PDB file of C-alpha atoms in Angstrom:
ATOM      1  CA  UNK A   3     105.404-140.924  -9.598  1.00 42.00           C
ATOM      2  CA  UNK A   4     103.446-140.619 -12.829  1.00 38.00           C
ATOM      3  CA  UNK A   5     100.089-140.434 -11.064  1.00 44.00           C
ATOM      4  CA  UNK A   6     101.410-137.600  -8.832  1.00 49.00           C
ATOM      5  CA  UNK A   7     102.757-135.739 -11.832  1.00 41.00           C
ATOM      6  CA  UNK A   8      99.403-136.120 -13.501  1.00 39.00           C
ATOM      7  CA  UNK A   9      97.585-134.817 -10.452  1.00 44.00           C
ATOM      8  CA  UNK A  10      99.908-131.809 -10.204  1.00 43.00           C
ATOM      9  CA  UNK A  11      99.338-130.978 -13.926  1.00 39.00           C
ATOM     10  CA  UNK A  12      95.539-131.335 -13.490  1.00 39.00           C
ATOM     11  CA  UNK A  13      95.582-128.997 -10.492  1.00 43.00           C
ATOM     12  CA  UNK A  14      97.636-126.422 -12.387  1.00 40.00           C
ATOM     13  CA  UNK A  15      95.188-126.663 -15.308  1.00 37.00           C
ATOM     14  CA  UNK A  16      92.207-126.049 -13.019  1.00 35.00           C
ATOM     15  CA  UNK A  17      93.905-123.142 -11.276  1.00 34.00           C
ATOM     16  CA  UNK A  18      94.530-121.554 -14.689  1.00 37.00           C
ATOM     17  CA  UNK A  19      90.969-121.950 -15.879  1.00 34.00           C
ATOM     18  CA  UNK A  20      88.931-121.506 -12.693  1.00 31.00           C
ATOM     19  CA  UNK A  21      91.182-119.901 -10.072  1.00 36.00           C
ATOM     20  CA  UNK A  22      90.691-122.852  -7.729  1.00 34.00           C
ATOM     21  CA  UNK A  23      92.820-125.814  -6.868  1.00 42.00           C
ATOM     22  CA  UNK A  24      91.565-129.318  -7.654  1.00 41.00           C
ATOM     23  CA  UNK A  25      91.637-131.947  -4.967  1.00 53.00           C
ATOM     24  CA  UNK A  26      93.548-135.029  -6.003  1.00 52.00           C
ATOM     25  CA  UNK A  27      91.097-137.366  -4.182  1.00 73.00           C
ATOM     26  CA  UNK A  28      92.029-136.271  -0.620  1.00 91.00           C
ATOM     27  CA  UNK A  29      91.387-139.293   1.568  1.00 96.00           C
ATOM     28  CA  UNK A  30      92.349-141.050   4.817  1.00 98.00           C
ATOM     29  CA  UNK A  31      93.195-144.780   4.682  1.00 98.00           C
ATOM     30  CA  UNK A  32      92.791-146.270   8.134  1.00 98.00           C
ATOM     31  CA  UNK A  33      95.354-148.937   8.671  1.00 98.00           C
ATOM     32  CA  UNK A  34      95.063-150.015  12.355  1.00 98.00           C
ATOM     33  CA  UNK A  35      94.973-148.327  15.655  1.00 98.00           C
ATOM     34  CA  UNK A  36      96.137-144.738  15.118  1.00 98.00           C
ATOM     35  CA  UNK A  37      98.065-145.706  12.015  1.00 99.00           C
ATOM     36  CA  UNK A  38      96.674-144.151   8.770  1.00 98.00           C
ATOM     37  CA  UNK A  39      97.611-142.659   5.439  1.00 98.00           C
ATOM     38  CA  UNK A  40      96.398-139.099   4.911  1.00 98.00           C
ATOM     39  CA  UNK A  41      96.535-138.283   1.205  1.00 96.00           C
ATOM     40  CA  UNK A  42      96.152-134.549   1.230  1.00 87.00           C
ATOM     41  CA  UNK A  43      95.938-133.103  -2.259  1.00 82.00           C
ATOM     42  CA  UNK A  44      98.659-135.212  -3.926  1.00 89.00           C
ATOM     43  CA  UNK A  45     100.905-135.723  -0.946  1.00 96.00           C
ATOM     44  CA  UNK A  46     100.665-138.738   1.335  1.00 98.00           C
ATOM     45  CA  UNK A  47     101.495-138.612   4.985  1.00 98.00           C
ATOM     46  CA  UNK A  48     101.830-141.833   7.014  1.00 99.00           C
ATOM     47  CA  UNK A  49     100.543-141.196  10.582  1.00 99.00           C
ATOM     48  CA  UNK A  50     101.880-143.051  13.641  1.00 99.00           C
ATOM     49  CA  UNK A  51     103.218-146.241  12.025  1.00 99.00           C
ATOM     50  CA  UNK A  52     102.656-149.258  14.213  1.00 98.00           C
ATOM     51  CA  UNK A  53     103.677-152.346  12.124  1.00 98.00           C
ATOM     52  CA  UNK A  54     104.104-155.101  14.686  1.00 98.00           C
ATOM     53  CA  UNK A  55     102.566-158.513  13.920  1.00 98.00           C
ATOM     54  CA  UNK A  56      99.628-159.758  15.844  1.00 98.00           C
ATOM     55  CA  UNK A  57     100.379-160.840  19.487  1.00 98.00           C
ATOM     56  CA  UNK A  58     104.064-159.975  19.090  1.00 97.00           C
ATOM     57  CA  UNK A  59     104.519-158.362  22.544  1.00 95.00           C
ATOM     58  CA  UNK A  60     102.904-158.293  26.015  1.00 97.00           C
ATOM     59  CA  UNK A  61     100.063-155.977  26.942  1.00 97.00           C
ATOM     60  CA  UNK A  62     101.122-152.613  28.228  1.00 96.00           C
ATOM     61  CA  UNK A  63     102.127-152.893  31.913  1.00 94.00           C
ATOM     62  CA  UNK A  64      99.944-151.121  34.453  1.00 95.00           C
ATOM     63  CA  UNK A  65      96.999-150.814  32.088  1.00 97.00           C
ATOM     64  CA  UNK A  66      93.636-152.410  31.734  1.00 97.00           C
ATOM     65  CA  UNK A  67      93.559-155.954  30.407  1.00 97.00           C
ATOM     66  CA  UNK A  68      97.297-156.137  30.395  1.00 97.00           C
ATOM     67  CA  UNK A  69      97.170-159.965  30.136  1.00 97.00           C
ATOM     68  CA  UNK A  70      96.314-159.661  26.465  1.00 98.00           C
ATOM     69  CA  UNK A  71      99.181-159.639  24.027  1.00 98.00           C
ATOM     70  CA  UNK A  72      99.273-156.803  21.439  1.00 98.00           C
ATOM     71  CA  UNK A  73      98.461-155.915  18.800  1.00 98.00           C
ATOM     72  CA  UNK A  74      95.159-157.779  18.970  1.00 98.00           C
ATOM     73  CA  UNK A  75      94.822-157.965  15.193  1.00 98.00           C
ATOM     74  CA  UNK A  76      97.132-158.199  12.172  1.00 98.00           C
ATOM     75  CA  UNK A  77      97.720-155.369   9.671  1.00 98.00           C
ATOM     76  CA  UNK A  78      95.136-155.350   6.876  1.00 98.00           C
ATOM     77  CA  UNK A  79      97.851-155.413   4.187  1.00 98.00           C
ATOM     78  CA  UNK A  80     101.592-155.854   3.827  1.00 98.00           C
ATOM     79  CA  UNK A  81     104.026-153.244   5.062  1.00 98.00           C
ATOM     80  CA  UNK A  82     105.255-152.707   1.512  1.00 98.00           C
ATOM     81  CA  UNK A  83     101.734-151.897   0.351  1.00 98.00           C
ATOM     82  CA  UNK A  84     101.320-149.472   3.309  1.00 98.00           C
ATOM     83  CA  UNK A  85     104.534-147.676   2.478  1.00 98.00           C
ATOM     84  CA  UNK A  86     103.687-147.360  -1.227  1.00 96.00           C
ATOM     85  CA  UNK A  87     103.475-143.643  -2.232  1.00 97.00           C
ATOM     86  CA  UNK A  88     104.277-142.372   1.288  1.00 98.00           C
ATOM     87  CA  UNK A  89     106.005-138.944   1.043  1.00 98.00           C
ATOM     88  CA  UNK A  90     106.483-138.186   4.747  1.00 98.00           C
ATOM     89  CA  UNK A  91     105.736-139.626   8.176  1.00 99.00           C
ATOM     90  CA  UNK A  92     104.149-137.895  11.141  1.00 99.00           C
ATOM     91  CA  UNK A  93     104.834-139.413  14.604  1.00 99.00           C
ATOM     92  CA  UNK A  94     102.708-137.717  17.239  1.00 99.00           C
ATOM     93  CA  UNK A  95     104.676-139.468  19.975  1.00 98.00           C
ATOM     94  CA  UNK A  96     106.918-142.457  20.372  1.00 98.00           C
ATOM     95  CA  UNK A  97     104.782-144.903  22.454  1.00 98.00           C
ATOM     96  CA  UNK A  98     105.203-148.307  20.817  1.00 98.00           C
ATOM     97  CA  UNK A  99     101.713-148.408  19.422  1.00 98.00           C
ATOM     98  CA  UNK A 100     102.483-145.182  17.421  1.00 98.00           C
ATOM     99  CA  UNK A 101     106.053-145.786  16.490  1.00 98.00           C
ATOM    100  CA  UNK A 102     107.543-149.307  16.868  1.00 98.00           C
ATOM    101  CA  UNK A 103     110.594-151.263  16.008  1.00 98.00           C
ATOM    102  CA  UNK A 104     108.910-152.884  12.980  1.00 98.00           C
ATOM    103  CA  UNK A 105     108.178-149.417  11.550  1.00 98.00           C
ATOM    104  CA  UNK A 106     111.685-148.197  12.214  1.00 98.00           C
ATOM    105  CA  UNK A 107     113.163-151.153  10.405  1.00 98.00           C
ATOM    106  CA  UNK A 108     110.756-150.852   7.399  1.00 98.00           C
ATOM    107  CA  UNK A 109     110.651-147.181   6.507  1.00 98.00           C
ATOM    108  CA  UNK A 110     113.269-145.771   4.202  1.00 98.00           C
ATOM    109  CA  UNK A 111     115.846-143.900   6.248  1.00 98.00           C
ATOM    110  CA  UNK A 112     115.714-140.919   3.900  1.00 98.00           C
ATOM    111  CA  UNK A 113     111.933-140.368   4.476  1.00 98.00           C
ATOM    112  CA  UNK A 114     111.114-136.996   6.099  1.00 99.00           C
ATOM    113  CA  UNK A 115     109.675-137.583   9.577  1.00 99.00           C
ATOM    114  CA  UNK A 116     107.870-134.948  11.609  1.00 99.00           C
ATOM    115  CA  UNK A 117     108.042-135.273  15.456  1.00 99.00           C
ATOM    116  CA  UNK A 118     106.842-133.220  18.459  1.00 98.00           C
ATOM    117  CA  UNK A 119     110.140-132.418  20.220  1.00 98.00           C
ATOM    118  CA  UNK A 120     113.905-132.862  20.344  1.00 98.00           C
ATOM    119  CA  UNK A 121     113.663-135.981  22.498  1.00 98.00           C
ATOM    120  CA  UNK A 122     111.595-137.850  19.903  1.00 98.00           C
ATOM    121  CA  UNK A 123     113.905-136.463  17.210  1.00 98.00           C
ATOM    122  CA  UNK A 124     116.953-137.808  18.894  1.00 98.00           C
ATOM    123  CA  UNK A 125     115.323-141.248  19.417  1.00 98.00           C
ATOM    124  CA  UNK A 126     114.407-141.603  15.698  1.00 98.00           C
ATOM    125  CA  UNK A 127     117.716-140.216  14.530  1.00 98.00           C
ATOM    126  CA  UNK A 128     119.430-142.883  16.669  1.00 98.00           C
ATOM    127  CA  UNK A 129     117.517-145.453  14.616  1.00 98.00           C
ATOM    128  CA  UNK A 130     119.242-144.214  11.433  1.00 98.00           C
ATOM    129  CA  UNK A 131     116.796-141.663  10.059  1.00 98.00           C
ATOM    130  CA  UNK A 132     118.423-138.766   8.314  1.00 98.00           C
ATOM    131  CA  UNK A 133     115.566-136.209   7.968  1.00 98.00           C
ATOM    132  CA  UNK A 134     113.771-135.876  11.278  1.00 99.00           C
ATOM    133  CA  UNK A 135     112.015-132.499  11.714  1.00 98.00           C
ATOM    134  CA  UNK A 136     110.676-131.039  14.963  1.00 98.00           C
ATOM    135  CA  UNK A 137     107.245-129.639  14.416  1.00 98.00           C
ATOM    136  CA  UNK A 138     107.364-127.073  17.236  1.00 97.00           C
ATOM    137  CA  UNK A 139     104.934-124.680  15.584  1.00 98.00           C
ATOM    138  CA  UNK A 140     104.273-124.834  11.847  1.00 98.00           C
ATOM    139  CA  UNK A 141     106.082-126.359   8.905  1.00 98.00           C
ATOM    140  CA  UNK A 142     105.388-126.624   5.196  1.00 98.00           C
ATOM    141  CA  UNK A 143     105.760-129.754   3.108  1.00 98.00           C
ATOM    142  CA  UNK A 144     104.941-130.004  -0.563  1.00 97.00           C
ATOM    143  CA  UNK A 145     102.577-127.003  -0.170  1.00 96.00           C
ATOM    144  CA  UNK A 146     100.853-128.450   2.888  1.00 97.00           C
ATOM    145  CA  UNK A 147     101.083-126.525   6.210  1.00 98.00           C
ATOM    146  CA  UNK A 148     101.371-128.689   9.294  1.00 98.00           C
ATOM    147  CA  UNK A 149     100.545-126.991  12.584  1.00 98.00           C
ATOM    148  CA  UNK A 150     101.533-128.470  16.015  1.00 98.00           C
ATOM    149  CA  UNK A 151      98.580-128.568  18.374  1.00 98.00           C
ATOM    150  CA  UNK A 152      98.812-129.260  22.094  1.00 98.00           C
ATOM    151  CA  UNK A 153      97.580-132.671  23.284  1.00 98.00           C
ATOM    152  CA  UNK A 154      97.474-134.100  26.762  1.00 98.00           C
ATOM    153  CA  UNK A 155      97.771-137.859  27.210  1.00 98.00           C
ATOM    154  CA  UNK A 156      95.873-138.044  30.488  1.00 98.00           C
ATOM    155  CA  UNK A 157      94.302-136.131  33.276  1.00 98.00           C
ATOM    156  CA  UNK A 158      95.803-133.686  35.748  1.00 97.00           C
ATOM    157  CA  UNK A 159      95.654-136.348  38.427  1.00 97.00           C
ATOM    158  CA  UNK A 160      97.691-138.739  36.325  1.00 98.00           C
ATOM    159  CA  UNK A 161     100.339-136.137  35.597  1.00 98.00           C
ATOM    160  CA  UNK A 162     100.619-135.372  39.313  1.00 98.00           C
ATOM    161  CA  UNK A 163     101.663-139.057  39.824  1.00 97.00           C
ATOM    162  CA  UNK A 164     105.264-139.369  38.733  1.00 97.00           C
ATOM    163  CA  UNK A 165     105.029-142.972  37.615  1.00 95.00           C
ATOM    164  CA  UNK A 166     101.932-142.344  35.507  1.00 97.00           C
ATOM    165  CA  UNK A 167     103.470-139.022  34.200  1.00 97.00           C
ATOM    166  CA  UNK A 168     106.681-140.800  33.085  1.00 96.00           C
ATOM    167  CA  UNK A 169     104.563-143.498  31.350  1.00 95.00           C
ATOM    168  CA  UNK A 170     102.308-141.024  29.521  1.00 97.00           C
ATOM    169  CA  UNK A 171     105.004-138.473  28.508  1.00 98.00           C
ATOM    170  CA  UNK A 172     104.208-135.794  25.903  1.00 98.00           C
ATOM    171  CA  UNK A 173     102.247-136.056  22.648  1.00 98.00           C
ATOM    172  CA  UNK A 174     100.755-133.699  19.990  1.00 98.00           C
ATOM    173  CA  UNK A 175      97.979-133.267  17.504  1.00 98.00           C
ATOM    174  CA  UNK A 176      98.510-131.878  13.979  1.00 98.00           C
ATOM    175  CA  UNK A 177      96.372-129.677  11.769  1.00 98.00           C
ATOM    176  CA  UNK A 178      96.862-129.995   7.986  1.00 98.00           C
ATOM    177  CA  UNK A 179      95.912-127.001   5.821  1.00 97.00           C
ATOM    178  CA  UNK A 180      96.310-125.924   2.213  1.00 93.00           C
ATOM    179  CA  UNK A 181      94.532-123.248   0.178  1.00 89.00           C
ATOM    180  CA  UNK A 182      91.183-124.421  -1.222  1.00 85.00           C
ATOM    181  CA  UNK A 183      91.626-127.820   0.499  1.00 90.00           C
ATOM    182  CA  UNK A 184      89.785-129.202   3.520  1.00 95.00           C
ATOM    183  CA  UNK A 185      91.363-128.594   6.885  1.00 97.00           C
ATOM    184  CA  UNK A 186      92.188-131.845   8.640  1.00 98.00           C
ATOM    185  CA  UNK A 187      92.831-132.092  12.416  1.00 98.00           C
ATOM    186  CA  UNK A 188      94.473-135.266  13.653  1.00 98.00           C
ATOM    187  CA  UNK A 189      93.902-134.915  17.348  1.00 98.00           C
ATOM    188  CA  UNK A 190      96.278-137.592  18.563  1.00 98.00           C
ATOM    189  CA  UNK A 191      96.365-139.370  21.888  1.00 98.00           C
ATOM    190  CA  UNK A 192      94.692-136.818  24.105  1.00 98.00           C
ATOM    191  CA  UNK A 193      91.928-136.168  26.615  1.00 98.00           C
ATOM    192  CA  UNK A 194      89.666-133.215  26.132  1.00 98.00           C
ATOM    193  CA  UNK A 195      91.271-129.936  27.378  1.00 98.00           C
ATOM    194  CA  UNK A 196      90.779-126.251  26.731  1.00 98.00           C
ATOM    195  CA  UNK A 197      93.523-126.537  24.079  1.00 98.00           C
ATOM    196  CA  UNK A 198      91.308-128.900  22.068  1.00 98.00           C
ATOM    197  CA  UNK A 199      88.447-126.352  22.199  1.00 98.00           C
ATOM    198  CA  UNK A 200      90.914-123.625  21.073  1.00 98.00           C
ATOM    199  CA  UNK A 201      92.227-125.671  18.195  1.00 98.00           C
ATOM    200  CA  UNK A 202      88.713-126.336  16.866  1.00 98.00           C
ATOM    201  CA  UNK A 203      87.834-122.698  17.227  1.00 98.00           C
ATOM    202  CA  UNK A 204      91.004-121.469  15.531  1.00 98.00           C
ATOM    203  CA  UNK A 205      91.130-123.798  12.600  1.00 98.00           C
ATOM    204  CA  UNK A 206      87.483-124.667  12.075  1.00 98.00           C
ATOM    205  CA  UNK A 207      88.470-128.053  10.737  1.00 98.00           C
ATOM    206  CA  UNK A 208      86.438-129.807   8.056  1.00 98.00           C
ATOM    207  CA  UNK A 209      87.608-133.242   9.155  1.00 98.00           C
ATOM    208  CA  UNK A 210      88.617-134.414  12.635  1.00 98.00           C
ATOM    209  CA  UNK A 211      90.390-137.706  13.163  1.00 98.00           C
ATOM    210  CA  UNK A 212      89.901-138.712  16.806  1.00 99.00           C
ATOM    211  CA  UNK A 213      91.543-141.438  18.877  1.00 99.00           C
ATOM    212  CA  UNK A 214      88.573-142.734  20.785  1.00 98.00           C
ATOM    213  CA  UNK A 215      89.535-146.087  22.390  1.00 98.00           C
ATOM    214  CA  UNK A 216      89.189-144.616  25.864  1.00 98.00           C
ATOM    215  CA  UNK A 217      92.374-146.437  27.057  1.00 98.00           C
ATOM    216  CA  UNK A 218      92.749-146.985  30.811  1.00 98.00           C
ATOM    217  CA  UNK A 219      95.568-147.030  33.318  1.00 98.00           C
ATOM    218  CA  UNK A 220      95.120-149.092  36.470  1.00 97.00           C
ATOM    219  CA  UNK A 221      94.355-147.023  39.566  1.00 96.00           C
ATOM    220  CA  UNK A 222      92.798-144.110  37.714  1.00 97.00           C
ATOM    221  CA  UNK A 223      89.047-143.629  37.047  1.00 96.00           C
ATOM    222  CA  UNK A 224      89.455-141.597  33.814  1.00 97.00           C
ATOM    223  CA  UNK A 225      91.014-142.513  30.395  1.00 98.00           C
ATOM    224  CA  UNK A 226      94.271-141.406  28.773  1.00 98.00           C
ATOM    225  CA  UNK A 227      92.557-140.763  25.455  1.00 98.00           C
ATOM    226  CA  UNK A 228      89.124-139.790  24.246  1.00 98.00           C
ATOM    227  CA  UNK A 229      85.908-141.936  24.108  1.00 98.00           C
ATOM    228  CA  UNK A 230      82.379-141.798  23.046  1.00 98.00           C
ATOM    229  CA  UNK A 231      81.288-138.643  24.934  1.00 98.00           C
ATOM    230  CA  UNK A 232      84.170-136.709  23.350  1.00 98.00           C
ATOM    231  CA  UNK A 233      82.812-137.418  19.896  1.00 98.00           C
ATOM    232  CA  UNK A 234      79.441-135.917  21.011  1.00 98.00           C
ATOM    233  CA  UNK A 235      81.236-132.863  22.404  1.00 98.00           C
ATOM    234  CA  UNK A 236      83.287-132.374  19.169  1.00 98.00           C
ATOM    235  CA  UNK A 237      80.172-132.768  17.056  1.00 98.00           C
ATOM    236  CA  UNK A 238      78.449-129.988  19.077  1.00 97.00           C
ATOM    237  CA  UNK A 239      81.468-127.668  18.599  1.00 97.00           C
ATOM    238  CA  UNK A 240      81.938-128.461  14.876  1.00 98.00           C
ATOM    239  CA  UNK A 241      78.463-129.292  13.638  1.00 97.00           C
ATOM    240  CA  UNK A 242      79.387-129.095   9.992  1.00 97.00           C
ATOM    241  CA  UNK A 243      82.559-131.213  10.261  1.00 98.00           C
ATOM    242  CA  UNK A 244      83.155-134.850   9.381  1.00 98.00           C
ATOM    243  CA  UNK A 245      84.566-137.129  12.085  1.00 98.00           C
ATOM    244  CA  UNK A 246      86.648-140.310  11.816  1.00 98.00           C
ATOM    245  CA  UNK A 247      86.980-142.327  15.051  1.00 98.00           C
ATOM    246  CA  UNK A 248      90.030-144.620  15.322  1.00 98.00           C
ATOM    247  CA  UNK A 249      92.441-146.249  17.860  1.00 98.00           C
ATOM    248  CA  UNK A 250      90.043-149.050  18.679  1.00 98.00           C
ATOM    249  CA  UNK A 251      90.182-152.851  18.673  1.00 98.00           C
ATOM    250  CA  UNK A 252      93.932-153.084  18.565  1.00 98.00           C
ATOM    251  CA  UNK A 253      95.551-152.540  21.927  1.00 98.00           C
ATOM    252  CA  UNK A 254      94.749-154.192  25.282  1.00 98.00           C
ATOM    253  CA  UNK A 255      93.964-151.077  27.313  1.00 98.00           C
ATOM    254  CA  UNK A 256      91.254-149.590  24.999  1.00 98.00           C
ATOM    255  CA  UNK A 257      87.834-149.968  26.610  1.00 98.00           C
ATOM    256  CA  UNK A 258      85.763-148.570  23.772  1.00 98.00           C
ATOM    257  CA  UNK A 259      85.531-150.729  20.623  1.00 98.00           C
ATOM    258  CA  UNK A 260      83.869-150.079  17.234  1.00 98.00           C
ATOM    259  CA  UNK A 261      80.607-151.789  18.331  1.00 98.00           C
ATOM    260  CA  UNK A 262      80.327-149.511  21.388  1.00 98.00           C
ATOM    261  CA  UNK A 263      81.135-146.470  19.315  1.00 98.00           C
ATOM    262  CA  UNK A 264      78.588-147.331  16.701  1.00 98.00           C
ATOM    263  CA  UNK A 265      75.909-147.787  19.297  1.00 98.00           C
ATOM    264  CA  UNK A 266      76.742-144.316  20.731  1.00 98.00           C
ATOM    265  CA  UNK A 267      76.871-142.646  17.246  1.00 98.00           C
ATOM    266  CA  UNK A 268      73.590-144.154  16.222  1.00 98.00           C
ATOM    267  CA  UNK A 269      71.915-143.324  19.490  1.00 98.00           C
ATOM    268  CA  UNK A 270      73.060-139.709  19.306  1.00 98.00           C
ATOM    269  CA  UNK A 271      71.931-139.325  15.641  1.00 98.00           C
ATOM    270  CA  UNK A 272      75.427-138.723  14.420  1.00 98.00           C
ATOM    271  CA  UNK A 273      75.795-141.525  11.823  1.00 96.00           C
ATOM    272  CA  UNK A 274      75.727-139.043   8.905  1.00 97.00           C
ATOM    273  CA  UNK A 275      78.589-137.090  10.506  1.00 97.00           C
ATOM    274  CA  UNK A 276      80.768-139.816  12.102  1.00 98.00           C
ATOM    275  CA  UNK A 277      82.649-142.577  10.257  1.00 98.00           C
ATOM    276  CA  UNK A 278      84.068-145.533  12.094  1.00 98.00           C
ATOM    277  CA  UNK A 279      86.521-146.942   9.503  1.00 98.00           C
ATOM    278  CA  UNK A 280      87.478-150.581   9.516  1.00 98.00           C
ATOM    279  CA  UNK A 281      91.135-151.553   9.215  1.00 98.00           C
ATOM    280  CA  UNK A 282      92.141-151.041   5.604  1.00 98.00           C
ATOM    281  CA  UNK A 283      89.199-148.831   4.745  1.00 98.00           C
ATOM    282  CA  UNK A 284      89.689-145.653   2.766  1.00 98.00           C
ATOM    283  CA  UNK A 285      87.454-142.653   3.515  1.00 98.00           C
ATOM    284  CA  UNK A 286      87.156-139.808   1.043  1.00 96.00           C
ATOM    285  CA  UNK A 287      87.458-136.467   2.768  1.00 93.00           C
TER     286      UNK A 287
END
């Protein structure tokens, strides 16, 4: 609390003397999979909390490598440490590797939680949470604007298959903006669609956080999330942006791991633009 108060006072002083806001060390701490802590100005958002212990449940049925138990690795720190200084939670969708029972049991029930739709809101409210907000368009929290962006958790062919469509469901991305701060686009579990191109064009993000494990369903050639080639495509569209690639090395159905991503990034000459954070690593934005 004291550190946040100090940061706010410092920002106010800089505004008064220079006319610009001061960043309070904006950063992204990668926890595991798609779980991370975005500290934006002096407000910390916990993204897609997945707190299960290593090997705690079977691999996802109907997916690649489903014989492996998940998560494949432990959390890099304790849940209490992860929850320290969290002001709000963003749940892009309620698949168990983005919102699980362990998270629901651990997070304070008064914590504000932003979700994509009324269905996810009802689920999380049923778990005892009192402040669950549907991000249908835009919302403001502690001076930060959150904008809902369309995301598609698979290809058209997958959504034309009822079983696959029911499994994939809906998801979202979120853009975080604030005057005189970097614009951050958390793309979420999505494949590349025209909506992704539109979001990049509209917001011109400074930082894009991409889920790039290239996860696979059985019976379909393509992936349900992005992979290496999507990083290259994004870098072409946003050549001045910084990229963080996550959602790797944690769940059974992800085909692309960090080693594969690094080989691609190095080979494409993108190592100065793309960061592949390790679990527990904090990246300054």
